[in-house]
PDB file of C-alpha atoms and ligand atoms in Angstrom:
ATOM      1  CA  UNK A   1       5.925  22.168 -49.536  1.00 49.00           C
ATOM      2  CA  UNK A   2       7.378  22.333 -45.933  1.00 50.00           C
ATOM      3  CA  UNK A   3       6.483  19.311 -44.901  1.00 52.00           C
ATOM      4  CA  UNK A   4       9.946  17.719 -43.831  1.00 63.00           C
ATOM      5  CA  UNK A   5       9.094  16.503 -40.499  1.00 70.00           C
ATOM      6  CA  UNK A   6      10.986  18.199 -38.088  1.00 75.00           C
ATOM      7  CA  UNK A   7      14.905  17.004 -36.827  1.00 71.00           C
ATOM      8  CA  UNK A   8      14.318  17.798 -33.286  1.00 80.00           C
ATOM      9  CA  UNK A   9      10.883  16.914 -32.091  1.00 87.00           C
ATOM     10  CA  UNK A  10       8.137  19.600 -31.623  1.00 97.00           C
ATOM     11  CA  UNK A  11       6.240  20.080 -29.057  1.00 98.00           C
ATOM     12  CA  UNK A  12       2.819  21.086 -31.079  1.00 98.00           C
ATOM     13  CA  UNK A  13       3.521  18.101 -33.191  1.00 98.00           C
ATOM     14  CA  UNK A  14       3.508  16.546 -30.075  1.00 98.00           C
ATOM     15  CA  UNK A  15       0.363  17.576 -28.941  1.00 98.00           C
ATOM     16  CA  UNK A  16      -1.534  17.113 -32.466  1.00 97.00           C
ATOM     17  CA  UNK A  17      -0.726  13.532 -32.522  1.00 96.00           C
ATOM     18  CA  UNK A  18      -1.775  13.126 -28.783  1.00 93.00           C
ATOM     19  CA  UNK A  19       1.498  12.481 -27.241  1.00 95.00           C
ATOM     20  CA  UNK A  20       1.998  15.846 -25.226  1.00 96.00           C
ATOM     21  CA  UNK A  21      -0.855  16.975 -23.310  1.00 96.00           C
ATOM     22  CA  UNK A  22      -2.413  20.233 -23.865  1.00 97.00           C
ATOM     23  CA  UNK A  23      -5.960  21.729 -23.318  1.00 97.00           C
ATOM     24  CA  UNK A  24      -8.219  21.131 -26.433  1.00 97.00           C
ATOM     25  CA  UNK A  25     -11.172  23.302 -27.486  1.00 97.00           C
ATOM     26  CA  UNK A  26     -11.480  21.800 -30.640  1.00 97.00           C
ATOM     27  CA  UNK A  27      -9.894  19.065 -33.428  1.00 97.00           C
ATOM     28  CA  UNK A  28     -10.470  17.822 -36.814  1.00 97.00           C
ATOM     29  CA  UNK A  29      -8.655  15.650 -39.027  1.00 97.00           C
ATOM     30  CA  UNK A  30      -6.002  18.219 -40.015  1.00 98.00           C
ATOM     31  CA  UNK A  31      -6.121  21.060 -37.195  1.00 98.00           C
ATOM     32  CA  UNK A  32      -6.038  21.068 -33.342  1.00 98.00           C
ATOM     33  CA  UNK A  33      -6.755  23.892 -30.904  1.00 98.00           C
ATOM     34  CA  UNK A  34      -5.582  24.203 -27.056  1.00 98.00           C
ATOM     35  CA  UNK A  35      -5.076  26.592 -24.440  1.00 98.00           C
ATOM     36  CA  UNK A  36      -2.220  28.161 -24.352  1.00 98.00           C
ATOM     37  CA  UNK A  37       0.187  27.311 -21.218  1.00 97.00           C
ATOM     38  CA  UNK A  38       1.321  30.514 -20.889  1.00 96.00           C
ATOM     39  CA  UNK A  39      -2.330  32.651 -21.967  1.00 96.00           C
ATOM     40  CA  UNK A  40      -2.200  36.507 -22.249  1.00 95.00           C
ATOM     41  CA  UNK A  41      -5.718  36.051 -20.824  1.00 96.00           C
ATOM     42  CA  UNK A  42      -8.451  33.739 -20.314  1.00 96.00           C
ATOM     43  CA  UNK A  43      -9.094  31.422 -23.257  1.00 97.00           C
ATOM     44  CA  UNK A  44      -5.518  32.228 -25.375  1.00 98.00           C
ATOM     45  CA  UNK A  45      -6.028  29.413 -27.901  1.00 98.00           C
ATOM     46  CA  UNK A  46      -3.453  28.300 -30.427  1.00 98.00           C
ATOM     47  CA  UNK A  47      -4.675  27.198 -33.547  1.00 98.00           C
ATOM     48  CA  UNK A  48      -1.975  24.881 -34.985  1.00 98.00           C
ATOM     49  CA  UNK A  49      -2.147  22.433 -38.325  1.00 98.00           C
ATOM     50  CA  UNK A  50      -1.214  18.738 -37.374  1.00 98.00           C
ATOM     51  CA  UNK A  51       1.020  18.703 -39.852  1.00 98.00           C
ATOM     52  CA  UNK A  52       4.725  20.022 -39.308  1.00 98.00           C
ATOM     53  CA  UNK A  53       5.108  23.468 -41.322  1.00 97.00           C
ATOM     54  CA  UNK A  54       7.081  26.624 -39.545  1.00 97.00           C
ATOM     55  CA  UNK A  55       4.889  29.119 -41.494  1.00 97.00           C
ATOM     56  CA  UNK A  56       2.121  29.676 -43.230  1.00 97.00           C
ATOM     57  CA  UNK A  57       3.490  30.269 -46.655  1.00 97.00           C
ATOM     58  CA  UNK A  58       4.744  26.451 -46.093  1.00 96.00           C
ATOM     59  CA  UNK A  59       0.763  25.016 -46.311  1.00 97.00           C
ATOM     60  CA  UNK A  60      -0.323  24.146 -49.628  1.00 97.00           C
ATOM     61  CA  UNK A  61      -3.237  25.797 -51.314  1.00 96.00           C
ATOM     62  CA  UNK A  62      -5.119  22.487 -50.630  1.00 97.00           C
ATOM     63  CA  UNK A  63      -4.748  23.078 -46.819  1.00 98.00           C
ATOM     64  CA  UNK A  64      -5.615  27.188 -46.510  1.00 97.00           C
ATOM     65  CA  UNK A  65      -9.414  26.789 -46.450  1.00 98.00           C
ATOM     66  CA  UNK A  66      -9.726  23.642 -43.947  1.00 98.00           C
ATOM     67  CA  UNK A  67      -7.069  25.797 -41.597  1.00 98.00           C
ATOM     68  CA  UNK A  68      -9.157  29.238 -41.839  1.00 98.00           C
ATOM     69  CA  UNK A  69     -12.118  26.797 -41.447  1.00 98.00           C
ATOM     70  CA  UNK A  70     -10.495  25.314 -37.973  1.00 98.00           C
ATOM     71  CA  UNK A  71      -9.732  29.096 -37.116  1.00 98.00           C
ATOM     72  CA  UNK A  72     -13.143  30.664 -37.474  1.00 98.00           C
ATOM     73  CA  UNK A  73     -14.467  27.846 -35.704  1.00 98.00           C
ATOM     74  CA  UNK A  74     -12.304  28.526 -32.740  1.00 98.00           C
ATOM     75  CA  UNK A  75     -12.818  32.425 -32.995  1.00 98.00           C
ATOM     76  CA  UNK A  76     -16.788  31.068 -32.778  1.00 98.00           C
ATOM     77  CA  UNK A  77     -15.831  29.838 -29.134  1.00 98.00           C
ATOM     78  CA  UNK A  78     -14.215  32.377 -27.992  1.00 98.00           C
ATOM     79  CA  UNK A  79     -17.291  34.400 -28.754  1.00 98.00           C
ATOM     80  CA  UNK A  80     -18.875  32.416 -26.190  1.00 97.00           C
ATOM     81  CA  UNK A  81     -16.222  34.429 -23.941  1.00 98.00           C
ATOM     82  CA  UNK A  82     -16.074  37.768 -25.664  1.00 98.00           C
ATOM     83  CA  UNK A  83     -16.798  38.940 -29.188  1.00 98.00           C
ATOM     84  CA  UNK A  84     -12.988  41.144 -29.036  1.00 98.00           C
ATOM     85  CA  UNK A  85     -10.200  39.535 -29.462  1.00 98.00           C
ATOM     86  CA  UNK A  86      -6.452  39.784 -31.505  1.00 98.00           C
ATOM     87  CA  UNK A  87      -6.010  36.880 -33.527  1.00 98.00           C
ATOM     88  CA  UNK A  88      -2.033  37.043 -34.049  1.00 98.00           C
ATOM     89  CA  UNK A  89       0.371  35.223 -36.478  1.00 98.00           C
ATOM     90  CA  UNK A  90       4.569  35.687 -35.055  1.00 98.00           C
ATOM     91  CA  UNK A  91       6.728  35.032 -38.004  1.00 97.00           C
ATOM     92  CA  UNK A  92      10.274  34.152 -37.569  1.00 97.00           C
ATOM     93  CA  UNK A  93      12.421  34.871 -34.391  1.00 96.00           C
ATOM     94  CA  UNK A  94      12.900  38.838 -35.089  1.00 96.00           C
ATOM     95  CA  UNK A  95       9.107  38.505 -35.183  1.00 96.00           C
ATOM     96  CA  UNK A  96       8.814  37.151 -31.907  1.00 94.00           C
ATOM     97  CA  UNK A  97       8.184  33.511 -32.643  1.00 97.00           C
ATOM     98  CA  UNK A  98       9.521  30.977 -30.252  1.00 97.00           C
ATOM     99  CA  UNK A  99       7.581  27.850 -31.372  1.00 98.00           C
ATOM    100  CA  UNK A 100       8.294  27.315 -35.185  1.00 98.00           C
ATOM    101  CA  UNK A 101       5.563  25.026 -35.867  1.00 98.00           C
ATOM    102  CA  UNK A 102       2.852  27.535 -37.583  1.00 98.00           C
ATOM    103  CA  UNK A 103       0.289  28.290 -35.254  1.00 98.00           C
ATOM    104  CA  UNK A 104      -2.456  31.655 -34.907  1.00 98.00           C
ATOM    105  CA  UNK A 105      -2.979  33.149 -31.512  1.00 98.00           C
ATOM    106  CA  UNK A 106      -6.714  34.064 -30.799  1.00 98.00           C
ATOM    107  CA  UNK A 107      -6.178  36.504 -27.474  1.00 98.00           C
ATOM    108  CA  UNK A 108      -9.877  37.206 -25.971  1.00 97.00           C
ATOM    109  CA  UNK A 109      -9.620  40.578 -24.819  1.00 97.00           C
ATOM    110  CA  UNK A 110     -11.792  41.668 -21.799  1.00 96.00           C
ATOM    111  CA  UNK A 111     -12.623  45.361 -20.440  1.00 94.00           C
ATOM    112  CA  UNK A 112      -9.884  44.943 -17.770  1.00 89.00           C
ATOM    113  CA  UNK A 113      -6.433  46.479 -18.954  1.00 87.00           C
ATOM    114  CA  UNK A 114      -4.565  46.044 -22.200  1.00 89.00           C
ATOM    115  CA  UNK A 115      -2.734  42.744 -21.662  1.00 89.00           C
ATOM    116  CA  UNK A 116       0.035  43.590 -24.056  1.00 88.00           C
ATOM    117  CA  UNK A 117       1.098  46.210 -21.787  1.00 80.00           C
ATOM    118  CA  UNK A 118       3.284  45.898 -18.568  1.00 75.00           C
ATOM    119  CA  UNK A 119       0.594  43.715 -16.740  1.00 67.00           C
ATOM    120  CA  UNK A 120       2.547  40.022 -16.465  1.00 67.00           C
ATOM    121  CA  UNK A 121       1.265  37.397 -18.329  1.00 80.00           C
ATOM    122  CA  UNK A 122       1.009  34.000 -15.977  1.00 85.00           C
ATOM    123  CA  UNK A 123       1.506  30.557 -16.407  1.00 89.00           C
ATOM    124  CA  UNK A 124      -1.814  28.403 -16.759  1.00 90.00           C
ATOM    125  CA  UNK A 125      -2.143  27.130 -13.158  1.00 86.00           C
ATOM    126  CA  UNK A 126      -2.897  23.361 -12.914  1.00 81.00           C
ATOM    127  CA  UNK A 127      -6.463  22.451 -13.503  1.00 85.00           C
ATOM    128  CA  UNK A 128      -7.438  26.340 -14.727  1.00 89.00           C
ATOM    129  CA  UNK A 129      -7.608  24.817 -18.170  1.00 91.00           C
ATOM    130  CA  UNK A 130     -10.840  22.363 -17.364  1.00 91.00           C
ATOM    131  CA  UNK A 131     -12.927  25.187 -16.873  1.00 91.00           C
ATOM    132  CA  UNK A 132     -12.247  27.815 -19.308  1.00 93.00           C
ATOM    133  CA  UNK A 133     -12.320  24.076 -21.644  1.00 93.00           C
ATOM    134  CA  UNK A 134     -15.558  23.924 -20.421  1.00 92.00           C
ATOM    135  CA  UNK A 135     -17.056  27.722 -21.164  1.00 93.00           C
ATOM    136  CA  UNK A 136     -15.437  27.610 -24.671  1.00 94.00           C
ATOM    137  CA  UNK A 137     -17.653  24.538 -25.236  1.00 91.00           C
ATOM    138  CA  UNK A 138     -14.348  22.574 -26.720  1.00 88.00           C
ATOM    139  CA  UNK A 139     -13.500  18.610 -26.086  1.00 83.00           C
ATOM    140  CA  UNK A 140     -12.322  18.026 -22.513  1.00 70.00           C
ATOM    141  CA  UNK A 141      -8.595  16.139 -22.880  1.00 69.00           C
ATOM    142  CA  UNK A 142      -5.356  16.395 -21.718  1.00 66.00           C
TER     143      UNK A 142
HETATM  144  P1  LIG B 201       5.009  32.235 -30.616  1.00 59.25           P
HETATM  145  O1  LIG B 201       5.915  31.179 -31.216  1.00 59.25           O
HETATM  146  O2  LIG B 201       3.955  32.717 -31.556  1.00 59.25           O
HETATM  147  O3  LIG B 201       5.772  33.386 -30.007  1.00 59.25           O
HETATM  148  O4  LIG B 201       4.219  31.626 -29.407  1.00 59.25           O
HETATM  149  C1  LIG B 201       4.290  30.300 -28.984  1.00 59.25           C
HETATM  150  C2  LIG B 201       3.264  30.150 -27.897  1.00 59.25           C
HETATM  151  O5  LIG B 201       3.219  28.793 -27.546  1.00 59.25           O
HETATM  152  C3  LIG B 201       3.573  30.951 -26.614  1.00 59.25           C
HETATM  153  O6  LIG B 201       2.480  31.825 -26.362  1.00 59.25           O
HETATM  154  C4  LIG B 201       3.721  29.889 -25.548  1.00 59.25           C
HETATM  155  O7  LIG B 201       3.161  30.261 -24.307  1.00 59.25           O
HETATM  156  C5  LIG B 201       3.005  28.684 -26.160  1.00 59.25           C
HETATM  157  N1  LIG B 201       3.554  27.391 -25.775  1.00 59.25           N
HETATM  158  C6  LIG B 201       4.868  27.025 -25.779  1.00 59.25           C
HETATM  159  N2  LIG B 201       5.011  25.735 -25.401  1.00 59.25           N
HETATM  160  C7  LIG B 201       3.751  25.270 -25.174  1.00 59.25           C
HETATM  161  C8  LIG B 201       3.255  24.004 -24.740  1.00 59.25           C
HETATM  162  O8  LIG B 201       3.984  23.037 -24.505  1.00 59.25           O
HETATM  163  N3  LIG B 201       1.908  23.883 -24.609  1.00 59.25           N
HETATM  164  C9  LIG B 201       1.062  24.928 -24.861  1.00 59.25           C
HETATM  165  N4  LIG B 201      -0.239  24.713 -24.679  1.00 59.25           N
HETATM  166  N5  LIG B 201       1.506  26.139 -25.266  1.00 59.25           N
HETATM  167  C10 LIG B 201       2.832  26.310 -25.417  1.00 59.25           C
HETATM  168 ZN1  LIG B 202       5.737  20.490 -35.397  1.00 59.25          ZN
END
């Protein structure tokens, strides 16, 4: 069920086996949660299953309730942040995926501006991610 490893490697494979850095807020056997590099706003985690599927009808029935699990328990740490936020799923490239290793979005939103709208969305500067690593409460790796 999906779970041909990749032919090129992937970089949230990477990352869930500890070879690529990333910011994590929270791990468990089967999912992994980090900052993403490039956040719509402060705290954009990415809630990704270690193992290699492109989408979410590729987990098997065994693997939905530990992955909603991982999810709520990152949406539980963002409330330490905010209690809005989008939680987002991007499905195939018309759908605006770009990383096609199956992975939610949870986007804190904040009473400053909508930051889907024409306001630009910046890189994570170097060392940002410590902190807001920190306030989410999540392990403190790279
Ligand atoms: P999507 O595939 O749903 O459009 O989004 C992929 C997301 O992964 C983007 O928001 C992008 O900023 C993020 N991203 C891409 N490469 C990396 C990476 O190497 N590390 C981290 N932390 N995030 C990444
Ligand atoms: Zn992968």
């Amino acid at each position: 069920m999906g779970s041909a490893a990749p032919a090129a490697p992937c970089i949230f494979c990477e990352i869930g086996a500890r070879r690529a850095p990333a910011y994590v807020v929270y791990e468990d056997a089967t999912t992994i949660a980090f900052l993403d590099i490039f956040p719509f706003t402060r705290g954009h985690l990415l809630v990704v299953p270690k193992r290699h599927v492109d989408r979410l009808v590729d987990l098997a029935p065994s693997e939905y309730a530990g992955y909603m699990g991982a999810l709520a328990q990152s949406c539980r740490q963002v409330e330490r942040l905010t209690k809005d936020y989008n939680i987002g799923l991007n499905q195939g490239k018309l759908a605006g995926q770009i990383v096609f290793h199956l992975h939610f979005h949870v986007i804190p939103r904040y009473d400053d501006g909508n930051p889907f709208g024409p306001s630009p969305r910046r890189p994570l500067a170097e060392g940002e991610g410590v902190g807001v690593v920190r306030d989410l409460g999540g392990p403190l790796r790279r």
